[in-house]
Short mmCIF file of C-alpha atoms and ligand atoms in Angstrom, two decimals:
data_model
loop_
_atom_site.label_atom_id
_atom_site.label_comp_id
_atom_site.label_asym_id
_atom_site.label_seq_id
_atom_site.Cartn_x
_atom_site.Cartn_y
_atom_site.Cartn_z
CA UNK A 1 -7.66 27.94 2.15
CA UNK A 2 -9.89 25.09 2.61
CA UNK A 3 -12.21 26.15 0.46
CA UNK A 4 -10.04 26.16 -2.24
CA UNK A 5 -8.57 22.87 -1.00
CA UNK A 6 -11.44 21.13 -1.07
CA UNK A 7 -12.43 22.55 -4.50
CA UNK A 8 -9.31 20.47 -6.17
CA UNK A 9 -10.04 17.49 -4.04
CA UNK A 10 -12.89 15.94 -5.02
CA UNK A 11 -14.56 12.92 -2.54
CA UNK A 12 -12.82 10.12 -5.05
CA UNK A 13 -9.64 11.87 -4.80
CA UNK A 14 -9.78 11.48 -1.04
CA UNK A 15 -10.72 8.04 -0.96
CA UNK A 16 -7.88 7.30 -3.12
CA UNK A 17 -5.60 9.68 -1.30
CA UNK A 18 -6.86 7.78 1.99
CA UNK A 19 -5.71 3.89 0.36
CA UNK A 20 -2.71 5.35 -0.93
CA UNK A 21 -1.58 6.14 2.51
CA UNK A 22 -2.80 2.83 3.99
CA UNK A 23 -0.68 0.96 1.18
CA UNK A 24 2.20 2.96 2.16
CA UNK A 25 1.92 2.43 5.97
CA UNK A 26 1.66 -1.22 4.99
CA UNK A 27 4.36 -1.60 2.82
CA UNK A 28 6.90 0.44 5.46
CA UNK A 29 5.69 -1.92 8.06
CA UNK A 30 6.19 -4.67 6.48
CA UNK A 31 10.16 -3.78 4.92
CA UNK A 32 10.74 -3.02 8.75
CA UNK A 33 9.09 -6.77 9.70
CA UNK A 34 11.69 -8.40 7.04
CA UNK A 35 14.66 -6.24 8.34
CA UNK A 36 13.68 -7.56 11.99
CA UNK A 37 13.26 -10.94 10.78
CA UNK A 38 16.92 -10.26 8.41
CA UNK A 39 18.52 -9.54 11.70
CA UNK A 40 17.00 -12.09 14.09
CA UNK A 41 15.99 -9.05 16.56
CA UNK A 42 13.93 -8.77 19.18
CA UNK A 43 10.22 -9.20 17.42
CA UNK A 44 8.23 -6.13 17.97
CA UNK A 45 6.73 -5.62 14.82
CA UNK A 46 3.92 -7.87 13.56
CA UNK A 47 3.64 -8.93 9.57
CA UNK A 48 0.75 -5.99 8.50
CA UNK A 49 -1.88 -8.13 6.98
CA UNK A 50 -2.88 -6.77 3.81
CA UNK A 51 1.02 -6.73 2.31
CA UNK A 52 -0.56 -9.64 -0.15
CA UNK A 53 -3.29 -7.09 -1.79
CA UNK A 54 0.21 -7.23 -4.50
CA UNK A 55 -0.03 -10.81 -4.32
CA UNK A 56 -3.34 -11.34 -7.31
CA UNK A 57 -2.06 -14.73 -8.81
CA UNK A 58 -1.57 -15.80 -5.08
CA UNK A 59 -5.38 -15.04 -4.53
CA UNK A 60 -6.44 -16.28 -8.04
CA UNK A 61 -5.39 -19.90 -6.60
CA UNK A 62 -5.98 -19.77 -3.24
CA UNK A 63 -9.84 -19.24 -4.82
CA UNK A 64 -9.54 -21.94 -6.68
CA UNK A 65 -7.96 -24.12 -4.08
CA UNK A 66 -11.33 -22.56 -1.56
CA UNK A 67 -13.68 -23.57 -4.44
CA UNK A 68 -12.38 -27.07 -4.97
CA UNK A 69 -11.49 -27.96 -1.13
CA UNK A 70 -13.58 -25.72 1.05
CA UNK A 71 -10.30 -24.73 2.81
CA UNK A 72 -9.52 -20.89 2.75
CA UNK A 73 -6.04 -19.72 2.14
CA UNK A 74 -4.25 -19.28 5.57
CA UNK A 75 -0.91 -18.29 4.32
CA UNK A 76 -2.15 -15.40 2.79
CA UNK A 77 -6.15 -14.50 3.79
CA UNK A 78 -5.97 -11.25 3.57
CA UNK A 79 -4.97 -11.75 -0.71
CA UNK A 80 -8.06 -13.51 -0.93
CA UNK A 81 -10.05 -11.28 0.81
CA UNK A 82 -8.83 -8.06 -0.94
CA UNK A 83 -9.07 -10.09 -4.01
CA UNK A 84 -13.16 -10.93 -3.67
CA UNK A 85 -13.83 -7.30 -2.07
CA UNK A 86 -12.43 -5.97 -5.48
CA UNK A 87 -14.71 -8.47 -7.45
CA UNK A 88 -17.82 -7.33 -5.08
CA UNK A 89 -17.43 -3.66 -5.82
CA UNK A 90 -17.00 -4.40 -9.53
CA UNK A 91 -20.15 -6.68 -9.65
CA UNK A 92 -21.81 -3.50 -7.91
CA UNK A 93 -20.25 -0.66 -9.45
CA UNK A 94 -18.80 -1.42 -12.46
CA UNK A 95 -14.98 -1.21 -12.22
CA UNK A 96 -15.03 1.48 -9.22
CA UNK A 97 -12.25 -0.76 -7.27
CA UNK A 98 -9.83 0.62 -10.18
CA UNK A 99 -10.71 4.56 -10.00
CA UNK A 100 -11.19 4.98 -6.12
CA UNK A 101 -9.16 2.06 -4.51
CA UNK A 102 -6.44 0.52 -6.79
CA UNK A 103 -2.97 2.61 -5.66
CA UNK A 104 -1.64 1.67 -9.42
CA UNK A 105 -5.09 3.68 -10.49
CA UNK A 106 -4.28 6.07 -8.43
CA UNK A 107 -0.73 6.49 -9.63
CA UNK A 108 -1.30 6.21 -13.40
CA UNK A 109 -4.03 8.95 -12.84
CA UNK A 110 -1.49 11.40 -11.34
CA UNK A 111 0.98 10.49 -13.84
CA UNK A 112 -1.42 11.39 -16.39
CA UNK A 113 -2.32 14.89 -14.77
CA UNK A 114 1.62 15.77 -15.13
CA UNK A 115 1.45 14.62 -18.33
CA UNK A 116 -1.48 16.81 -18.88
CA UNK A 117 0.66 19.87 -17.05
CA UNK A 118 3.85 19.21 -19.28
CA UNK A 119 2.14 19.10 -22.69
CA UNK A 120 -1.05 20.53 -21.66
CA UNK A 121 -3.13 17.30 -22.83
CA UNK A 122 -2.16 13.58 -22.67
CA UNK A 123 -2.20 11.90 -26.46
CA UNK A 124 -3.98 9.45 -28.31
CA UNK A 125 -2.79 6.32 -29.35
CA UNK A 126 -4.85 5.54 -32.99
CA UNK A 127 -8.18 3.68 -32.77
CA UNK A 128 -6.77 0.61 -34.24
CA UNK A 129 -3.67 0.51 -32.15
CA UNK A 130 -5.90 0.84 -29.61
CA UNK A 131 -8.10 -1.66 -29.82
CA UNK A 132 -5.54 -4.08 -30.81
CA UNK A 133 -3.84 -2.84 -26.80
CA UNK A 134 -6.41 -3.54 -25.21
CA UNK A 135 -6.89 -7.17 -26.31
CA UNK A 136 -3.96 -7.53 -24.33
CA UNK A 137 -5.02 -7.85 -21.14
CA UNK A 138 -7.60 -9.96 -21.79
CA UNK A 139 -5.19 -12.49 -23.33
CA UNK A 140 -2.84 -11.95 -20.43
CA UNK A 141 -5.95 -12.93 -17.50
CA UNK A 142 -7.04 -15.50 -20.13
CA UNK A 143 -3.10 -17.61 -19.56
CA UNK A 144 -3.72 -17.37 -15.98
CA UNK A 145 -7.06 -18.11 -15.55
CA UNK A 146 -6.53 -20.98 -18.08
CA UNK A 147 -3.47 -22.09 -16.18
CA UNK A 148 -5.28 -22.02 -12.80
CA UNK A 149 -8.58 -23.08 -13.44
CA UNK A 150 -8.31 -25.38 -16.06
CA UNK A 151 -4.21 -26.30 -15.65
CA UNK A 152 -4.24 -27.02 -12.26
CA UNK A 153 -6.32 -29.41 -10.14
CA UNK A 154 -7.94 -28.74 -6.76
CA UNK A 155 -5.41 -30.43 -4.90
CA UNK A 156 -2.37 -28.82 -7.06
CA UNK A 157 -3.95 -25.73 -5.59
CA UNK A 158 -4.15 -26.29 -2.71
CA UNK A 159 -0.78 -27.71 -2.07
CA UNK A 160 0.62 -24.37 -4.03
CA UNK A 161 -1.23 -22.06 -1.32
CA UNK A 162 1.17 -24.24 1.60
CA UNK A 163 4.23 -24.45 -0.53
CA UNK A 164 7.15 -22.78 0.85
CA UNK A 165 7.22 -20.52 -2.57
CA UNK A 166 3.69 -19.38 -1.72
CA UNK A 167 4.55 -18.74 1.95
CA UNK A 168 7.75 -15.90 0.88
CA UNK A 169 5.82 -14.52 -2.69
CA UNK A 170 5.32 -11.33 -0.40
CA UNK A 171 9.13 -11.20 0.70
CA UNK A 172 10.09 -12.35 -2.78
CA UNK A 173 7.90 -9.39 -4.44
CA UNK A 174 9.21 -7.14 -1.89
CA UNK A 175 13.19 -7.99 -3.34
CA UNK A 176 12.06 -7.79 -6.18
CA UNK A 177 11.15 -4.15 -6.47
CA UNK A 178 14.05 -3.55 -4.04
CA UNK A 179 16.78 -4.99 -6.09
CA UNK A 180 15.21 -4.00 -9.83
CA UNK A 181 17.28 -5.72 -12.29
CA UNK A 182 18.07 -2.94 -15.39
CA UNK A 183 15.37 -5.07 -17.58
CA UNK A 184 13.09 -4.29 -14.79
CA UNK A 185 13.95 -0.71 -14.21
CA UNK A 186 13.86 -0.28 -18.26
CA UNK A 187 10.00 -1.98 -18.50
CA UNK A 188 8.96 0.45 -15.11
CA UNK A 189 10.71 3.44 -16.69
CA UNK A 190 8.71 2.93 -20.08
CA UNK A 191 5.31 1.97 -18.06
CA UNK A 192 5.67 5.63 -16.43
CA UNK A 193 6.34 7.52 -19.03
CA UNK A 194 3.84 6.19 -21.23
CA UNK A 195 1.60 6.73 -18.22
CA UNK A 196 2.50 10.67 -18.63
CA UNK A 197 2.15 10.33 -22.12
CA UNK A 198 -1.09 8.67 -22.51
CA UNK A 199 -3.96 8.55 -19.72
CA UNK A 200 -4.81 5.28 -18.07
CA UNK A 201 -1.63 3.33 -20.15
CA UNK A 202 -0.89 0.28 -17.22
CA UNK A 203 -5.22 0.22 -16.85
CA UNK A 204 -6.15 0.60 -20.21
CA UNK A 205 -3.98 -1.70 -21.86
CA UNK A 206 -1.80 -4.66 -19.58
CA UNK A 207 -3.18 -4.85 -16.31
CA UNK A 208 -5.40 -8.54 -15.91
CA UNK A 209 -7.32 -7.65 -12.63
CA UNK A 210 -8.71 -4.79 -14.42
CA UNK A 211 -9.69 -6.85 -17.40
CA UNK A 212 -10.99 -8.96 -15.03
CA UNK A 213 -13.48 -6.94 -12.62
CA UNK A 214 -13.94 -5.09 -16.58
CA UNK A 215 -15.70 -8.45 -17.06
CA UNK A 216 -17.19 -8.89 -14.18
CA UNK A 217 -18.62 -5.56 -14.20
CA UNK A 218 -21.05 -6.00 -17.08
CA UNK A 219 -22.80 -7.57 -13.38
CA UNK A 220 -23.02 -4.08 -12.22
CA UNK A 221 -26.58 -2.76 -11.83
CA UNK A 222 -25.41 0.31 -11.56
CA UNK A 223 -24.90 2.01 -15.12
CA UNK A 224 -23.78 5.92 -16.11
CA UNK A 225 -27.45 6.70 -17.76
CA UNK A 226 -27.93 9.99 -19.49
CA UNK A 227 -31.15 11.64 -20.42
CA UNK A 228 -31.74 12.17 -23.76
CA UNK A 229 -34.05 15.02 -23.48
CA UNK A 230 -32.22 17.10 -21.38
CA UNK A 231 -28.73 16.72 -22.70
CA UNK A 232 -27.33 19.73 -24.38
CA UNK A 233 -24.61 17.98 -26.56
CA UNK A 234 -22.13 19.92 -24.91
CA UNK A 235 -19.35 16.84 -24.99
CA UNK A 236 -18.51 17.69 -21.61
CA UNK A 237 -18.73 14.02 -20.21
CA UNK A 238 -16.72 12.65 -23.26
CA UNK A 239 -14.03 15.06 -22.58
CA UNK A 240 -13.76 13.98 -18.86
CA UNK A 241 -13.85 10.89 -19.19
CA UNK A 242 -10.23 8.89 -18.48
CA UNK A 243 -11.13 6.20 -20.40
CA UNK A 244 -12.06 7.44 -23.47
CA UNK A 245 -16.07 6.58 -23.58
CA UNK A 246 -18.36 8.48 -26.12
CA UNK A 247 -20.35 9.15 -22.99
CA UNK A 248 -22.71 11.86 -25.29
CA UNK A 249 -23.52 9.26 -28.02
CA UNK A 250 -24.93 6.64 -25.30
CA UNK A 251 -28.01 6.40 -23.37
CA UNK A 252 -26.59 3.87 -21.04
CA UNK A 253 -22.79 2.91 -20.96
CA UNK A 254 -22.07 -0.46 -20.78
CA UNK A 255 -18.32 -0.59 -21.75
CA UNK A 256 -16.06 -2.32 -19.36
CA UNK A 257 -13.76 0.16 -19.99
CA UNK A 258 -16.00 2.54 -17.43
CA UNK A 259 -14.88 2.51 -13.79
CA UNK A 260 -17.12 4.68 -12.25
CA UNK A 261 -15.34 7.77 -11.51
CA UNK A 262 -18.30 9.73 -11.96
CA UNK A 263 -15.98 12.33 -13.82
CA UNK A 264 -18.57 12.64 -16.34
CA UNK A 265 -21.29 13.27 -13.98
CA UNK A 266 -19.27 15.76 -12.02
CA UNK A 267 -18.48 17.91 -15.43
CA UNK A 268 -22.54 17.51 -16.63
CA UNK A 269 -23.52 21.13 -16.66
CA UNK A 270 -27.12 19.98 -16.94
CA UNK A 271 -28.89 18.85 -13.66
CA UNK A 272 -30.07 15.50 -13.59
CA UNK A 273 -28.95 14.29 -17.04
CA UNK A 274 -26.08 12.30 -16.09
CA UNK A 275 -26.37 9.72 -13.19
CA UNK A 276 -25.27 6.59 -12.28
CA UNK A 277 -27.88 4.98 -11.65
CA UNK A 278 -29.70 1.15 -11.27
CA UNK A 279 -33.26 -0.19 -12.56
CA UNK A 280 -35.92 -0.52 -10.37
CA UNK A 281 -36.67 3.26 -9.47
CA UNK A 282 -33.15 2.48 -6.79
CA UNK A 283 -31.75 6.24 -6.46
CA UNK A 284 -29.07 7.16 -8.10
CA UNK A 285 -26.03 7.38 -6.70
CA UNK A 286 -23.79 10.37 -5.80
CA UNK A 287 -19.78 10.79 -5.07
CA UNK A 288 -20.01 10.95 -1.49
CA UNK A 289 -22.74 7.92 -1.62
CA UNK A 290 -20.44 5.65 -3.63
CA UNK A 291 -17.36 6.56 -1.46
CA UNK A 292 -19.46 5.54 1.52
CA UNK A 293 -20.61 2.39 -0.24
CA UNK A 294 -17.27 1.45 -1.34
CA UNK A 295 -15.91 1.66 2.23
CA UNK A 296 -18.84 0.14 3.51
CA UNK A 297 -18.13 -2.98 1.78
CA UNK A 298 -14.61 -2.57 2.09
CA UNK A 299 -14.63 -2.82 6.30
CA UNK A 300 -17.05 -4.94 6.56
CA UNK A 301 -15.54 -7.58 4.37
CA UNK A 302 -12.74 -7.23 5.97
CA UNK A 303 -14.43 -6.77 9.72
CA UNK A 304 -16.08 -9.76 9.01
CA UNK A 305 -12.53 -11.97 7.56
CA UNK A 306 -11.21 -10.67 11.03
CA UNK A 307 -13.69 -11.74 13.36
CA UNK A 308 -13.53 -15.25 11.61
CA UNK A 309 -9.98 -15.20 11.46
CA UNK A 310 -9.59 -15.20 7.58
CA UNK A 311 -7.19 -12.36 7.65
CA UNK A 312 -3.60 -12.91 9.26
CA UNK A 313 -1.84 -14.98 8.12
CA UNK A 314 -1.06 -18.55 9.93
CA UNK A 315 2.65 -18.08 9.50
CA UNK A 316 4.56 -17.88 12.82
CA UNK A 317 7.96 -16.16 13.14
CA UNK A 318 10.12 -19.49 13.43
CA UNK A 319 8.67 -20.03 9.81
CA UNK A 320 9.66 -16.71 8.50
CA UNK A 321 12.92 -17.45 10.31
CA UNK A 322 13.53 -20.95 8.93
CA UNK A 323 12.51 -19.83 5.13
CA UNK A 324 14.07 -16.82 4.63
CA UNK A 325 17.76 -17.26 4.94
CA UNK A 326 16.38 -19.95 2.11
CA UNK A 327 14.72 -17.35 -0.43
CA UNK A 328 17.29 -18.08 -3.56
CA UNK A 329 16.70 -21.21 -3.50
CA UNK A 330 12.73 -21.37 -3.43
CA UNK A 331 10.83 -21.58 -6.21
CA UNK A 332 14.32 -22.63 -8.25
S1 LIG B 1 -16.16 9.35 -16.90
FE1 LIG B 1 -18.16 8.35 -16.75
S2 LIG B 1 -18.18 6.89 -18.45
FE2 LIG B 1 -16.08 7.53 -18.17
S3 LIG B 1 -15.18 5.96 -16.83
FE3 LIG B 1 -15.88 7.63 -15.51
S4 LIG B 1 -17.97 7.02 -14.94
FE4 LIG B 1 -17.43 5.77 -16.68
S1 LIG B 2 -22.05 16.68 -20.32
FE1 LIG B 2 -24.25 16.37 -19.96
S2 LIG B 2 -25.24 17.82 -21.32
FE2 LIG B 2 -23.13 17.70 -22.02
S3 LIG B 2 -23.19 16.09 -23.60
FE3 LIG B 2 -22.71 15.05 -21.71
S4 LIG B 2 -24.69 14.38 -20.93
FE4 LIG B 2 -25.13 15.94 -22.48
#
């Protein structure tokens, strides 16, 4: 039984089994911290840091407001520090953060293997539609980073990180999926079944961060490299690969569209033609010795933003107290 078990659940999978189930935990925690808070009980349960990894424009200013002060976001650390671990994997690893870490990833990729169940394959949108979708993420990061880096000054930033808005975007984001409006529940119910419809939809076409560590990722050392000589044509890697790269055609992939599932490794039937590999005669690196990178960097970032107290937040209970019977009104 494990055998087989462990034949449909590849290393990746596991890692991003193993962050869906921390997101979870945190978000339950943190619903049962705002009903405590709600109903002015007896505190028992702490805020779970980590709540603002859905907080991105959040951490895009409190970087700017760290840049131009030198003062790191104490409201919510643990955004910012989720925010530049996702930014160190991608300048490492091309965009790995989205295909073992991300839980959106994670569930657009299962909402593309239904897809693939119901229909037996997940569709195509045409090249030029394509192209034209994917623009669109890029223009979307472009209006914030514009608006924050360039809009905003350093002090504008850093007074936005202590605003009282700032201080309940968590609870505020939290409501917000809780009490889905039917504009919102029409744009989520379209998002998932295009994600059924059509692999990698959210990823592929809207989402900024990934445009972002896309970018960023061109950084990476690491690159999918395939060996001419030995390659059979077989189209295997092509065929496995989420995101739609003409991995067979390529020596070396450099689109930002690859995030380093290794998918097209894995399916390689010949040894050692596909690898991901970096210059400088550095090994190449397997599944299991990307998963242990990945988490590598991932605890000690955040080992190291809890020993120096850059990952709870600064907020005491009395605040959450004061500003939440307020929430309407904020940021009105
Ligand atoms: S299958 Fe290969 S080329 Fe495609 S995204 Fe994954 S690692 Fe990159
Ligand atoms: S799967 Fe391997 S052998 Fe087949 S085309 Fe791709 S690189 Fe070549």
């Amino acid at each position: 039984m494990f055998a087989k078990l462990r034949k449909h659940v590849s290393v990746r999978h596991a890692v991003q089994i193993l962050f869906a189930i921390v997101v979870v935990y945190i978000g339950l925690v943190f619903v049962l911290f705002i009903d405590q808070v709600t109903n002015n009980s007896f505190p028992v349960i702490s805020r779970p840091a980590g709540v603002e990894a859905f907080l991105p424009i959040s951490a895009l200013v409190g970087l700017k407001a760290w840049l131009a002060t030198g003062i790191f976001d104490s409201i919510h650390p643990a955004g910012l520090v989720i925010f530049l671990a996702a930014i160190t994997v991608s300048a490492l690893f091309k965009r790995a953060f989205c295909s073992w870490i991300c839980p959106i990833g994670t569930l657009s990729e299962g909402l593309a293997r239904i897809g693939k169940r119901l229909f037996g394959r997940n569709f195509l949108i045409p090249n030029w539609l394509d192209y034209l979708l994917r623009s669109v993420k890029y223009i979307i990061l472009l209006f914030f980073f514009w608006a924050i880096f360039f809009g905003m000054s350093g002090a504008d930033a850093a007074a936005f990180v202590q605003s009282p808005y700032n201080m309940v975007s968590d609870i505020k984001m939290l409501k917000f999926m809780q009490q889905l409006t039917g504009v919102g529940m029409t744009v989520i119910g379209l998002l998932l079944v295009c994600s059924i419809l059509y692999e990698n939809f959210w990823c592929r076409y809207f989402c900024p961060y990934g445009g972002l560590l896309g970018l960023l990722s061109v950084l990476s050392p690491f690159k999918i490299i395939r060996n001419q000589k030995s390659c059979i044509q077989c189209g295997k890697c092509t065929k496995s690969c989420p995101n739609h790269i003409l991995v067979e055609q390529t020596n070396r992939v450099w689109s930002l569209e690859c995030t380093g599932c290794l998918n097209c490794v894995h399916q390689c039937p010949v040894n050692e033609t596909l690898s991901f590999k970096a210059p400088m005669g550095l090994p190449s690196l397997s599944l299991k010795n990307l998963a242990f990178s990945l988490l590598g960097i991932w605890a000690v970032l955040i080992t190291i933003a809890k020993i120096t107290g850059h990952w709870e937040t600064n907020m005491t209970m009395e605040m959450y107290k004061r500003l939440l019977p307020l929430l309407d009104q904020i940021g009105h």
